[in-house]
Amino acid sequence: MSTKRKALPKGIAAGEFDKAIKELKAILGDENVLVDEVRLAPYNKIMMPVPNDQHAPSAAITPASVEQIQGVLKVLNKYRIPVYPISTGKNLGYGSAAPVQRGQIVMDLRRMNKIIEVDPDLCTALVEPGVTYQQLYDYLQEKKLPLWFSCPAPSAIAGPLGNMVDRGVGYTPYGEHFLFSCGMEVVLANGDVLRTGMGSMPNSNTWQVFKWGYGPTLDGMFTQSNYGIVTKMGMWLMPAPPDFRPFCIQYPNETDITKIVDALRPLRIAMVIPNAVVIAHTLWEAPCTPVKRADYYTGPGAIPDAAVGKIQKDHNIGAWNVYAGLYGTKETNDANWKIIEAVAAGTGGKIITAEQSKGSQALQYRFDLMKGKPNLGEFGLYNWRGGGGSIWFAPVSQAKGSETLKQMKMAKDILAKYGFDYVGEFIVGWRDMHHVIDLLFDRSDETQTKNAYACYDELLHTFAKEGYGMYRANTAFAEKVAATYGPVKRSVEKKLKKALDPNNILAPGRCGISL
Amino acid sequence: MDRRNFIKSLLASGVLGSSPLAAQAASDLFAPGTAQPVLIVGQSGLPHADELVARLERVFAAAGIDYVQARASGGELTDYTHVIVLLDRVPGRRVIGVMDAAAALIFQELAAARGAACALSTHHRFAAQEVRHCCISAGLDTSIVWSDSLADHAERIGRLYAGTLAGPESAVDRSAPVVREEPDRAADATPGSLVSFLITV
């Protein structure tokens, strides 16, 4: 007799599903195949503005080795049951641990959490999916290794492999995480284990130092995709610089953003400033200060500009707050510091140094992130509105001042139409700029949740019409975002999927890829 | 009776009594007889959290549910090390958290990374006269939303958690008025917003 289950994979009968579960238990052990609803609850979607049932998992499994994953894939191919792999599952505003489609089995790789190797001479690491940034940080501290890594804002609970696979970014000079990854191990749908780059070559010791190998470079295929399960990743670590000088430059007016970007871009391209320059709006800074929204506005709709101005004044927050750092020796940083001072003076900005920042929570967490010290400071954003809803809207543009005000006005108008605040920042990567907006809503409020969906949808299509594509997207919008990149790319992606995963068992729908 | 109706019956109840329905609230993980007392983690410095924690204690005491309490500030509950130390103290224990949205998210995610199970999670939004609650229970596809007057809401929430913990031997008195399921909306972004949850770590 089959057990009654709430969510089943599409097209799979309960009896077949139960047989598969039995076989999975034989491979993984009962305790690593979760079907009890209270055990599955942490894998439910939390921040997507869609009904819960759309992303409800049918089960979760926690394999501990590549061999177990191979065994699992054999069963799933046999029954054609889809699986949704996660590393630490903390991709919160981009979708959390929930599967992309109802009924998929979540494959939680958190038990594969070994730091396999850190080479202090070559400054490389090889890690498994379940390793968190905090774990890696503690390891480096414990071993007294003067090495830094780059991490995203929710770093203490997130992990480097998952973040890289989703092409996340961080705040040190190694902040473009995929760029600084080197070598992956990938379990393909048929159970084959591929090592990318030099890893394919028997006896090679260059897997973590030379990314390209010979022939086509395949690494990118396994990021923002569903062509394989990444089980190991090499990453480059940064030697701790002899002198690190983080700083903030505050600007008083929203319109200052144009000159900020145009003044800082040349410094970024020339690598005078070697890390991504973050330019955070007042309403990003305020919740992390922390400032309570309700102390300034409790009416309906978006917070008025006048209230935002008052927050700036009351809490010494800029309309824009630029974060960057100098990394080098005292001599090089002394020289470059003069350039920073000149730029700030020439653009009307006020510099705040690390020493002057003491006591400011908002500045401290940023300065820590710029040296790869994990923290949870940015979670203050979730108290801004309360209710725990968050979707990251993240279009990419050229790093030109002229792009900023245009994008900000487009975003502010659409957000205000649906009653949401503009909580945004621009990040000058190198020649590109990410415009990251946290669409904060109360997910306990049905109307706000529906508005959040409609708002994101309008943002997406309005920006796409202007040629601005997303660099990353919430799971609920994967299909829509993929569609903005045109039919040819999608057709190629589908052909690759058919070749590598003919039974469509690996996260179908992730990033819009499915058969 | 399905889980949704069970939760509704708890919300409507006046006092705890004996009802086999309680078994449906959660799996054995949350059932009575678990050796360790329930840990209530309350965020200090939030008046609504203080009130709810106090009410939980009163209701639990009346229902014979063994509990201990830990208080932590908002800063502590958003500090990785502090939360990990808290979680290290509670393996196998049922934990009720009462905290703001950021702290609740961090606590639940760190607990989930250790394989925690979650029975209930509830958002509370406070307005001048009433409180809107939105409860999601394991296994429910949709949330249950209702409003209570500011004076009464903590009592009902206390009973909700107590009823979930009390298990099949507990009772539910249905004599109390049924909650309104289509509440007046608490004004947007009002000063008080809180999360409570029941997990086992």
XYZ file of C-alpha atoms in Angstrom:
716
model
C 0.000 0.000 0.000
C 1.377 3.399 -0.863
C 1.743 6.167 1.671
C -0.381 9.242 1.071
C 1.930 12.095 0.163
C 1.124 15.736 -0.335
C 3.505 16.493 -3.164
C 4.592 14.054 -5.825
C 6.866 14.599 -8.799
C 4.944 15.466 -11.941
C 3.642 12.353 -13.683
C 4.801 9.922 -10.987
C 2.239 7.690 -9.305
C 2.376 7.332 -5.537
C 3.164 3.636 -5.749
C 6.140 4.195 -8.027
C 7.355 7.007 -5.833
C 7.224 4.807 -2.749
C 9.230 2.139 -4.521
C 11.865 4.726 -5.392
C 11.952 5.968 -1.802
C 12.503 2.416 -0.595
C 15.436 2.015 -2.967
C 16.874 5.384 -1.940
C 16.679 4.330 1.706
C 18.625 1.190 0.864
C 21.420 3.358 -0.520
C 21.406 6.229 1.954
C 19.869 4.772 5.116
C 16.419 5.669 6.458
C 17.666 8.722 8.327
C 18.947 10.338 5.153
C 15.717 10.077 3.199
C 13.267 12.597 4.602
C 9.572 12.338 3.851
C 8.020 13.468 7.139
C 6.381 16.845 6.631
C 8.055 18.460 9.627
C 11.436 17.303 8.345
C 10.644 18.654 4.887
C 9.452 22.019 6.203
C 12.933 23.632 6.046
C 13.008 22.857 2.329
C 9.788 24.704 1.627
C 10.030 28.014 -0.159
C 10.193 30.963 2.159
C 10.658 34.119 0.165
C 9.148 33.544 -3.236
C 5.942 35.517 -3.839
C 3.984 32.516 -5.070
C 1.780 29.929 -3.338
C 3.691 27.460 -1.164
C 2.409 24.412 -3.018
C 4.146 25.406 -6.262
C 7.541 24.612 -4.776
C 6.748 21.904 -2.240
C 9.288 19.064 -2.259
C 8.174 15.448 -2.239
C 11.207 14.341 -0.213
C 14.722 15.366 0.687
C 17.823 13.209 0.623
C 21.226 13.838 2.145
C 23.927 11.787 0.424
C 27.423 11.836 1.883
C 29.590 10.814 -1.061
C 29.954 10.805 -4.813
C 29.299 7.070 -4.789
C 25.994 7.579 -3.012
C 25.023 10.274 -5.512
C 25.789 7.862 -8.341
C 23.572 5.239 -6.713
C 20.791 7.777 -6.226
C 20.951 8.869 -9.853
C 20.595 5.272 -10.984
C 17.327 5.004 -9.039
C 16.046 8.377 -10.197
C 16.805 7.579 -13.829
C 14.963 4.305 -13.464
C 11.829 6.000 -12.139
C 12.413 9.310 -13.973
C 12.052 11.256 -10.775
C 13.563 14.777 -10.771
C 15.997 15.887 -8.094
C 16.938 19.416 -7.037
C 20.521 19.595 -5.703
C 21.437 22.244 -3.125
C 24.737 22.795 -1.349
C 23.856 24.720 1.810
C 20.485 25.960 0.529
C 20.867 29.517 1.786
C 20.208 31.280 -1.481
C 17.543 33.217 0.350
C 16.314 36.119 -1.796
C 17.043 34.106 -4.922
C 14.813 31.231 -3.883
C 16.159 29.436 -0.752
C 16.332 25.624 -0.659
C 12.985 24.976 -2.340
C 12.889 23.044 -5.596
C 12.112 24.847 -8.788
C 9.046 22.670 -9.420
C 6.585 21.006 -7.077
C 7.392 17.418 -6.198
C 11.094 17.426 -6.999
C 13.249 15.628 -4.436
C 15.701 18.000 -2.784
C 19.238 16.596 -2.774
C 20.825 18.355 0.187
C 24.620 18.061 -0.003
C 25.305 19.528 3.434
C 26.834 16.279 4.711
C 29.523 16.558 2.041
C 31.334 19.243 3.980
C 35.019 18.497 3.813
C 37.686 21.091 3.205
C 39.760 18.672 1.187
C 42.866 20.751 0.772
C 44.250 24.212 1.355
C 47.608 24.919 -0.255
C 49.164 27.851 1.605
C 51.895 28.324 -0.997
C 49.690 28.417 -4.057
C 46.812 29.986 -2.098
C 44.192 27.517 -3.296
C 41.463 25.461 -1.670
C 39.423 22.449 -2.704
C 36.047 22.164 -1.005
C 32.865 20.121 -1.027
C 29.348 21.576 -1.429
C 28.427 21.553 2.251
C 31.392 23.663 3.367
C 30.255 27.060 4.625
C 32.251 30.275 4.463
C 32.282 30.339 8.247
C 33.742 26.831 8.303
C 36.463 27.833 5.851
C 37.148 31.001 7.813
C 37.468 29.045 11.067
C 39.778 26.564 9.340
C 42.101 29.310 8.101
C 42.107 30.966 11.521
C 42.777 27.713 13.321
C 45.678 26.884 11.021
C 46.887 30.486 11.272
C 47.017 30.794 7.500
C 47.206 34.410 6.307
C 44.716 33.809 3.515
C 41.444 35.581 2.700
C 38.522 34.565 0.557
C 35.686 36.550 -0.906
C 32.194 35.924 0.408
C 28.677 37.280 -0.125
C 26.692 39.100 2.556
C 24.940 36.084 4.174
C 28.319 34.417 4.276
C 28.328 32.868 7.707
C 25.534 30.489 6.725
C 26.169 30.203 2.965
C 28.872 28.232 1.189
C 31.462 28.948 -1.514
C 30.538 26.125 -3.856
C 26.849 26.947 -4.072
C 27.547 30.640 -4.370
C 30.009 30.096 -7.192
C 27.670 27.696 -8.993
C 24.996 30.393 -8.856
C 27.611 32.943 -10.005
C 27.381 34.989 -6.849
C 29.708 37.834 -6.022
C 31.593 39.147 -3.017
C 33.498 42.156 -1.812
C 37.238 41.457 -1.860
C 39.430 41.718 -4.968
C 38.435 38.080 -5.612
C 34.770 39.040 -5.596
C 33.828 37.619 -9.000
C 33.567 34.127 -7.578
C 33.323 32.074 -10.745
C 36.355 33.872 -12.150
C 38.380 32.817 -9.104
C 37.173 29.227 -9.059
C 39.566 26.692 -10.508
C 38.474 23.165 -11.276
C 35.217 21.366 -10.575
C 34.159 17.790 -10.019
C 30.733 17.125 -11.496
C 28.546 14.043 -11.286
C 26.589 13.828 -14.523
C 23.072 12.460 -14.782
C 24.349 9.103 -16.036
C 26.662 8.803 -13.037
C 29.876 9.692 -14.853
C 32.222 11.863 -12.818
C 33.767 14.722 -14.798
C 36.654 16.773 -13.497
C 36.990 20.000 -15.429
C 40.208 21.680 -16.588
C 43.362 19.869 -15.568
C 41.348 17.579 -13.305
C 40.571 15.262 -16.215
C 44.195 14.289 -16.542
C 45.422 11.368 -14.425
C 48.188 12.341 -11.991
C 47.944 16.059 -12.751
C 48.715 18.311 -9.792
C 47.547 21.454 -11.556
C 43.766 21.090 -11.145
C 43.511 24.046 -8.765
C 46.037 26.295 -10.487
C 45.201 26.178 -14.212
C 41.567 26.456 -15.107
C 41.521 25.806 -18.807
C 42.994 22.383 -19.569
C 42.799 21.484 -23.241
C 39.867 21.872 -25.585
C 36.589 23.591 -24.697
C 36.421 24.950 -21.181
C 33.370 23.311 -19.657
C 33.209 24.908 -16.197
C 30.708 27.600 -17.128
C 28.216 24.998 -18.271
C 27.769 23.823 -14.729
C 26.959 27.262 -13.329
C 23.375 28.558 -13.362
C 22.329 25.316 -15.018
C 21.188 21.762 -14.392
C 23.682 19.714 -16.387
C 25.397 18.048 -13.459
C 25.839 17.965 -9.692
C 28.975 19.833 -8.641
C 30.619 17.859 -5.836
C 33.990 19.575 -5.533
C 35.291 22.999 -6.402
C 38.708 24.549 -6.433
C 38.956 28.191 -5.433
C 41.710 30.724 -5.209
C 42.452 32.382 -1.917
C 43.993 35.799 -1.553
C 47.118 36.405 0.506
C 46.202 38.768 3.342
C 47.665 42.117 2.280
C 50.201 43.809 4.563
C 47.950 46.853 4.625
C 44.179 46.918 4.172
C 42.417 50.245 4.137
C 38.635 50.051 3.807
C 36.684 53.250 3.476
C 33.235 54.676 2.959
C 32.452 57.856 1.050
C 29.081 59.408 1.782
C 27.243 61.609 -0.691
C 24.310 63.850 0.220
C 22.137 63.731 -2.922
C 20.518 60.943 -4.922
C 21.653 62.616 -8.141
C 25.294 62.302 -7.023
C 25.239 58.708 -8.222
C 26.157 59.751 -11.786
C 29.399 61.436 -10.861
C 30.251 58.765 -8.303
C 30.234 56.011 -10.910
C 32.076 58.064 -13.517
C 34.741 59.070 -11.009
C 35.310 55.618 -9.553
C 35.111 53.494 -12.721
C 38.590 54.472 -13.964
C 40.052 53.628 -10.557
C 38.330 50.269 -10.635
C 39.395 49.410 -14.189
C 42.976 50.459 -13.443
C 42.749 48.435 -10.221
C 43.708 51.303 -7.971
C 40.579 50.073 -6.232
C 40.899 46.293 -6.621
C 37.544 45.227 -5.192
C 33.992 45.774 -6.394
C 32.778 49.245 -5.433
C 29.452 49.111 -3.610
C 27.262 52.203 -3.747
C 24.452 51.671 -1.262
C 21.313 53.793 -1.065
C 20.071 55.247 2.233
C 17.389 52.608 2.531
C 19.932 49.800 2.304
C 22.000 51.365 5.039
C 19.127 52.258 7.330
C 17.903 48.747 8.265
C 21.470 47.636 8.904
C 22.193 50.650 11.134
C 19.541 49.738 12.431
C 16.775 52.273 11.787
C 13.121 51.322 12.149
C 10.940 52.164 9.153
C 7.952 52.619 11.399
C 9.698 55.435 13.254
C 9.543 57.429 10.019
C 6.557 56.165 8.127
C 3.555 53.980 8.886
C 1.244 55.004 6.073
C 0.343 53.040 2.986
C 2.661 52.648 0.024
C 6.334 53.390 -0.428
C 8.167 55.522 2.091
C 8.168 59.164 0.889
C 11.416 60.873 -0.147
C 11.008 63.395 2.669
C 11.111 60.591 5.240
C 14.189 59.154 3.559
C 15.840 62.568 3.804
C 15.047 62.716 7.498
C 16.608 59.299 8.050
C 19.780 60.521 6.343
C 19.929 63.544 8.565
C 19.050 61.818 11.837
C 21.478 58.944 11.400
C 24.323 60.470 9.366
C 23.663 58.221 6.408
C 24.458 59.368 2.890
C 21.975 59.370 0.036
C 24.654 57.124 -1.420
C 27.322 55.353 0.582
C 30.332 54.125 -1.347
C 32.296 51.158 0.001
C 35.672 50.066 -1.310
C 39.157 49.324 -0.029
C 42.827 49.613 -0.758
C 44.818 46.397 -0.560
C 48.606 46.543 -0.668
C 51.615 47.686 1.255
C 51.621 50.798 3.391
C 53.584 52.603 0.695
C 51.242 51.716 -2.177
C 48.167 52.397 -0.085
C 49.547 55.769 1.052
C 50.001 56.709 -2.585
C 46.581 55.467 -3.654
C 44.896 57.027 -0.645
C 45.787 60.452 -2.016
C 43.897 59.562 -5.184
C 40.864 58.499 -3.156
C 40.955 61.724 -1.162
C 41.182 63.757 -4.348
C 38.255 61.913 -5.935
C 36.108 62.341 -2.820
C 36.922 66.042 -2.610
C 36.269 66.541 -6.319
C 32.869 64.866 -6.190
C 31.605 66.294 -2.912
C 31.902 63.119 -0.888
C 32.824 62.690 2.759
C 35.294 59.937 3.574
C 34.821 57.733 6.620
C 37.819 55.592 7.515
C 37.834 52.351 9.481
C 38.878 54.275 12.585
C 36.085 56.800 12.202
C 33.536 54.035 11.596
C 33.828 52.466 15.028
C 30.423 51.864 16.566
C 28.575 51.845 13.263
C 27.024 48.446 12.589
C 26.319 49.280 8.937
C 29.918 50.226 8.210
C 31.473 47.477 10.282
C 29.774 44.608 8.488
C 30.771 46.082 5.134
C 34.373 46.536 6.179
C 34.436 42.945 7.459
C 33.026 41.632 4.175
C 35.747 43.488 2.275
C 38.345 41.358 4.057
C 36.353 38.162 3.698
C 35.234 37.971 7.307
C 31.821 36.284 7.331
C 29.001 37.948 9.207
C 25.229 38.314 9.170
C 25.007 42.113 9.335
C 22.932 42.484 6.209
C 20.068 40.425 7.619
C 18.898 43.684 9.186
C 17.183 44.275 5.844
C 14.521 41.753 6.829
C 13.429 43.916 9.730
C 12.861 46.957 7.540
C 9.353 46.027 6.606
C 8.943 42.830 8.607
C 7.101 39.827 7.309
C 10.145 38.168 5.834
C 9.555 38.463 2.085
C 12.507 39.295 -0.148
C 13.271 38.959 -3.840
C 16.511 40.178 -5.336
C 16.029 42.069 -8.572
C 19.464 42.323 -10.156
C 19.885 43.812 -13.623
C 23.304 44.338 -15.159
C 24.426 47.494 -16.902
C 27.549 49.211 -18.126
C 29.495 50.943 -15.366
C 28.559 54.400 -16.554
C 26.974 57.173 -14.554
C 24.384 57.746 -17.238
C 22.907 54.315 -16.538
C 22.347 54.859 -12.864
C 19.705 57.560 -12.612
C 17.801 56.065 -15.514
C 17.676 52.654 -13.852
C 16.926 54.070 -10.436
C 13.993 56.110 -11.732
C 12.583 53.128 -13.614
C 12.864 50.955 -10.524
C 11.550 53.538 -8.058
C 8.507 54.289 -10.189
C 7.561 50.646 -10.569
C 8.229 49.811 -6.916
C 6.159 52.797 -5.772
C 3.292 51.770 -8.034
C 3.020 48.559 -6.001
C 3.719 50.223 -2.669
C 7.321 49.085 -2.173
C 10.418 51.008 -1.118
C 13.524 51.412 -3.219
C 16.125 49.452 -1.252
C 18.976 49.283 -3.712
C 22.672 49.411 -4.368
C 24.913 49.620 -7.397
C 28.017 47.450 -7.506
C 30.732 48.448 -9.930
C 32.193 45.034 -10.725
C 34.841 45.900 -13.245
C 33.395 47.294 -16.436
C 29.923 46.135 -15.513
C 27.603 47.265 -12.804
C 25.053 45.195 -10.906
C 22.037 47.125 -9.749
C 20.782 45.035 -6.853
C 17.359 45.832 -5.436
C 15.879 44.014 -2.476
C 12.146 43.875 -3.065
C 11.072 43.568 0.547
C 7.506 42.553 1.255
C 5.406 41.029 3.989
C 4.932 37.442 2.925
C 2.327 36.925 5.598
C 0.131 39.397 3.711
C -1.534 37.911 0.648
C -2.057 41.256 -1.080
C 1.544 42.308 -0.615
C 2.728 38.938 -1.839
C 0.663 39.244 -5.002
C 1.892 42.799 -5.464
C 5.485 41.656 -5.044
C 5.040 39.128 -7.822
C 3.427 41.668 -10.137
C 6.068 44.240 -9.252
C 8.983 41.935 -10.045
C 7.274 40.904 -13.254
C 6.896 44.511 -14.361
C 10.458 45.363 -13.323
C 11.764 42.389 -15.278
C 9.934 43.186 -18.482
C 10.439 46.935 -18.328
C 14.170 46.523 -17.788
C 14.413 43.816 -20.449
C 12.765 46.131 -22.959
C 15.587 48.577 -22.292
C 18.157 45.823 -22.795
C 18.938 45.204 -19.135
C 19.175 41.501 -18.296
C 19.316 39.830 -14.886
C 22.621 38.391 -13.725
C 20.794 36.073 -11.338
C 17.161 35.455 -10.507
C 14.770 34.138 -7.915
C 13.692 30.564 -8.626
C 10.075 31.630 -9.067
C 11.087 33.769 -12.050
C 13.649 31.432 -13.650
C 11.525 30.740 -16.702
C 10.619 34.377 -17.261
C 14.189 35.587 -16.878
C 15.494 32.877 -19.204
C 12.930 33.957 -21.798
C 14.390 37.477 -21.875
C 17.633 36.086 -23.298
C 16.021 34.958 -26.565
C 15.172 31.679 -28.304
C 18.514 30.630 -29.800
C 20.328 30.502 -26.483
C 17.457 28.516 -25.002
C 17.430 26.094 -27.896
C 21.139 25.383 -27.429
C 20.594 24.927 -23.700
C 17.845 22.423 -24.411
C 20.035 20.451 -26.819
C 22.740 20.279 -24.179
C 20.177 19.123 -21.645
C 18.985 16.379 -23.960
C 22.532 15.191 -24.507
C 23.573 15.228 -20.862
C 20.344 14.419 -19.058
C 17.949 12.696 -21.452
C 15.554 11.682 -18.674
C 15.374 15.292 -17.452
C 16.024 14.285 -13.849
C 18.415 17.050 -12.792
C 16.477 20.077 -11.540
C 14.296 20.525 -14.630
C 13.242 24.152 -14.810
C 16.302 25.518 -13.050
C 17.342 28.679 -14.911
C 14.571 27.876 -17.365
C 16.274 24.743 -18.706
C 14.119 21.653 -19.207
C 13.150 19.104 -21.850
C -9.682 15.880 10.505
C -6.882 17.267 8.410
C -4.018 19.331 9.685
C -5.586 22.636 8.684
C -8.723 21.908 10.675
C -6.656 20.733 13.586
C -4.727 23.977 13.696
C -7.985 25.896 13.440
C -9.404 23.922 16.312
C -6.409 24.850 18.406
C -6.824 28.470 17.499
C -10.454 28.337 18.484
C -9.858 26.561 21.765
C -10.258 28.061 25.171
C -8.198 25.723 27.284
C -6.247 22.576 26.707
C -8.020 19.333 27.393
C -7.859 15.839 25.992
C -8.092 15.413 22.256
C -6.604 12.813 19.948
C -6.429 15.495 17.307
C -3.274 16.894 18.794
C -1.369 14.021 17.278
C -1.871 15.635 13.914
C -0.079 18.810 14.842
C 3.332 17.386 14.356
C 5.197 14.171 14.174
C 6.602 12.267 17.113
C 9.472 14.732 17.087
C 7.246 17.216 18.850
C 5.264 14.819 20.957
C 5.228 14.826 24.747
C 7.517 12.450 26.526
C 10.541 13.905 24.821
C 13.049 13.833 27.623
C 14.149 17.445 27.630
C 11.998 20.442 28.461
C 10.963 22.812 25.716
C 13.374 25.718 25.310
C 11.760 29.103 24.763
C 14.187 31.547 23.147
C 12.840 35.072 23.443
C 14.399 38.208 22.036
C 14.900 40.771 24.747
C 14.108 44.423 24.169
C 10.939 43.754 22.184
C 7.829 44.395 24.315
C 5.585 42.204 22.162
C 8.090 39.359 22.394
C 8.280 39.773 26.174
C 4.496 39.607 26.395
C 4.250 36.521 24.213
C 7.012 34.689 26.068
C 5.344 35.453 29.401
C 2.051 34.114 28.088
C 3.675 30.983 26.699
C 5.152 30.329 30.137
C 1.785 30.739 31.802
C -0.033 28.494 29.329
C 2.696 25.863 29.440
C 2.690 25.831 33.215
C -1.082 25.363 33.215
C -0.831 22.565 30.678
C 2.001 20.821 32.531
C 4.493 21.329 29.729
C 8.037 21.403 31.042
C 10.014 24.348 29.718
C 13.095 26.483 30.243
C 13.738 29.938 28.930
C 16.685 31.713 27.328
C 16.761 35.416 26.544
C 19.001 37.000 23.957
C 19.272 40.444 22.447
C 18.709 41.213 18.788
C 22.455 41.648 18.385
C 23.124 38.241 19.911
C 20.500 36.549 17.776
C 22.083 37.888 14.595
C 25.557 36.872 15.678
C 26.648 33.555 14.218
C 28.696 32.416 17.193
C 26.010 33.236 19.718
C 23.312 31.343 17.835
C 25.603 28.359 17.344
C 26.310 28.256 21.077
C 22.556 28.288 21.700
C 21.978 25.490 19.213
C 24.830 23.466 20.683
C 22.908 23.438 23.957
C 19.743 21.968 22.498
C 20.353 18.802 20.491
C 17.144 16.795 20.378
C 15.245 19.536 22.078
C 12.053 21.275 21.026
C 12.628 24.999 20.688
C 10.133 27.835 20.486
C 11.575 31.073 19.162
C 9.985 34.497 19.602
C 11.991 37.148 17.785
C 12.114 39.659 14.968
C 12.169 38.638 11.310
C 15.950 38.816 10.836
C 16.768 36.874 13.991
C 14.103 34.258 13.237
C 15.443 33.704 9.752
C 19.010 33.254 10.977
C 17.989 30.969 13.832
C 15.807 28.777 11.640
C 18.357 28.569 8.829
C 21.203 27.655 11.168
C 18.974 25.062 12.816
C 17.959 23.722 9.386
C 21.623 23.280 8.515
C 21.727 20.814 11.407
C 18.680 18.963 10.147
C 16.081 20.674 12.313
C 12.413 19.919 11.775
C 9.814 22.663 11.860
C 6.226 22.239 13.023
C 4.931 25.816 13.029
C 6.071 29.263 12.019
C 3.900 32.313 12.604
C 4.206 35.971 11.648
C 2.555 38.475 13.939
C 1.820 42.015 12.724
C 0.706 44.480 15.367
C -1.643 47.400 14.785
C -3.166 49.820 17.272
C -6.023 47.569 18.342
C -5.341 44.165 16.890
C -2.796 41.685 15.745
C -2.791 39.841 12.454
C -1.294 36.358 12.548
C -0.195 34.220 9.654
C 0.655 30.646 10.558
C 2.284 28.101 8.310
C 2.339 24.556 9.576
C 4.357 21.681 8.183
C 2.334 19.986 5.511
C -0.026 22.877 4.841
C 0.123 24.289 1.351
C -1.453 27.532 2.420
C -1.113 29.675 5.501
C -3.831 30.220 8.073
C -4.444 33.922 8.662
C -6.517 35.451 11.414
C -6.745 38.496 13.637
C -7.109 38.890 17.364
C -7.575 41.870 19.562
C -4.373 43.155 21.034
C -5.532 42.109 24.484
C -6.243 38.481 23.595
C -3.814 37.472 20.953
C -1.007 36.143 23.145
C -3.345 33.749 24.923
C -4.391 32.141 21.674
C -0.841 31.880 20.402
C 0.169 30.314 23.686
C -2.552 27.714 23.274
C -1.549 27.075 19.681
C 1.978 26.130 20.696
C 0.884 24.309 23.817
C -1.661 22.307 21.858
C 0.925 21.354 19.293
C 3.319 20.227 21.988
C 0.803 18.554 24.241
C 0.153 15.653 21.907
C -2.686 13.146 21.667
C -3.520 13.207 25.350
C -4.241 16.889 25.382
C -7.672 18.409 25.138
C -9.164 21.200 23.119
C -12.074 23.167 24.441
C -14.083 24.446 21.510
C -16.265 26.723 23.564
C -14.249 29.816 22.811
C -15.273 31.909 19.824
C -13.884 30.871 16.479
C -11.225 33.186 15.196
C -11.937 35.499 12.325
C -10.282 34.196 9.209
C -10.782 37.322 7.171
C -9.268 39.872 9.465
C -9.177 43.585 9.146
C -5.739 44.261 7.841
C -3.242 45.587 10.266
C -1.792 48.743 8.765
C 1.262 48.180 6.634
C 4.630 48.329 8.340
C 3.237 49.092 11.745
C 5.765 49.255 14.552
C 5.409 45.711 15.778
C 6.295 42.745 13.696
C 7.320 39.478 15.229
C 7.932 35.858 14.323
C 7.382 32.800 16.482
C 8.209 29.240 15.549
C 8.417 25.711 16.890
C 11.294 23.536 15.749
C 13.180 20.553 17.001
C 16.927 20.587 16.606
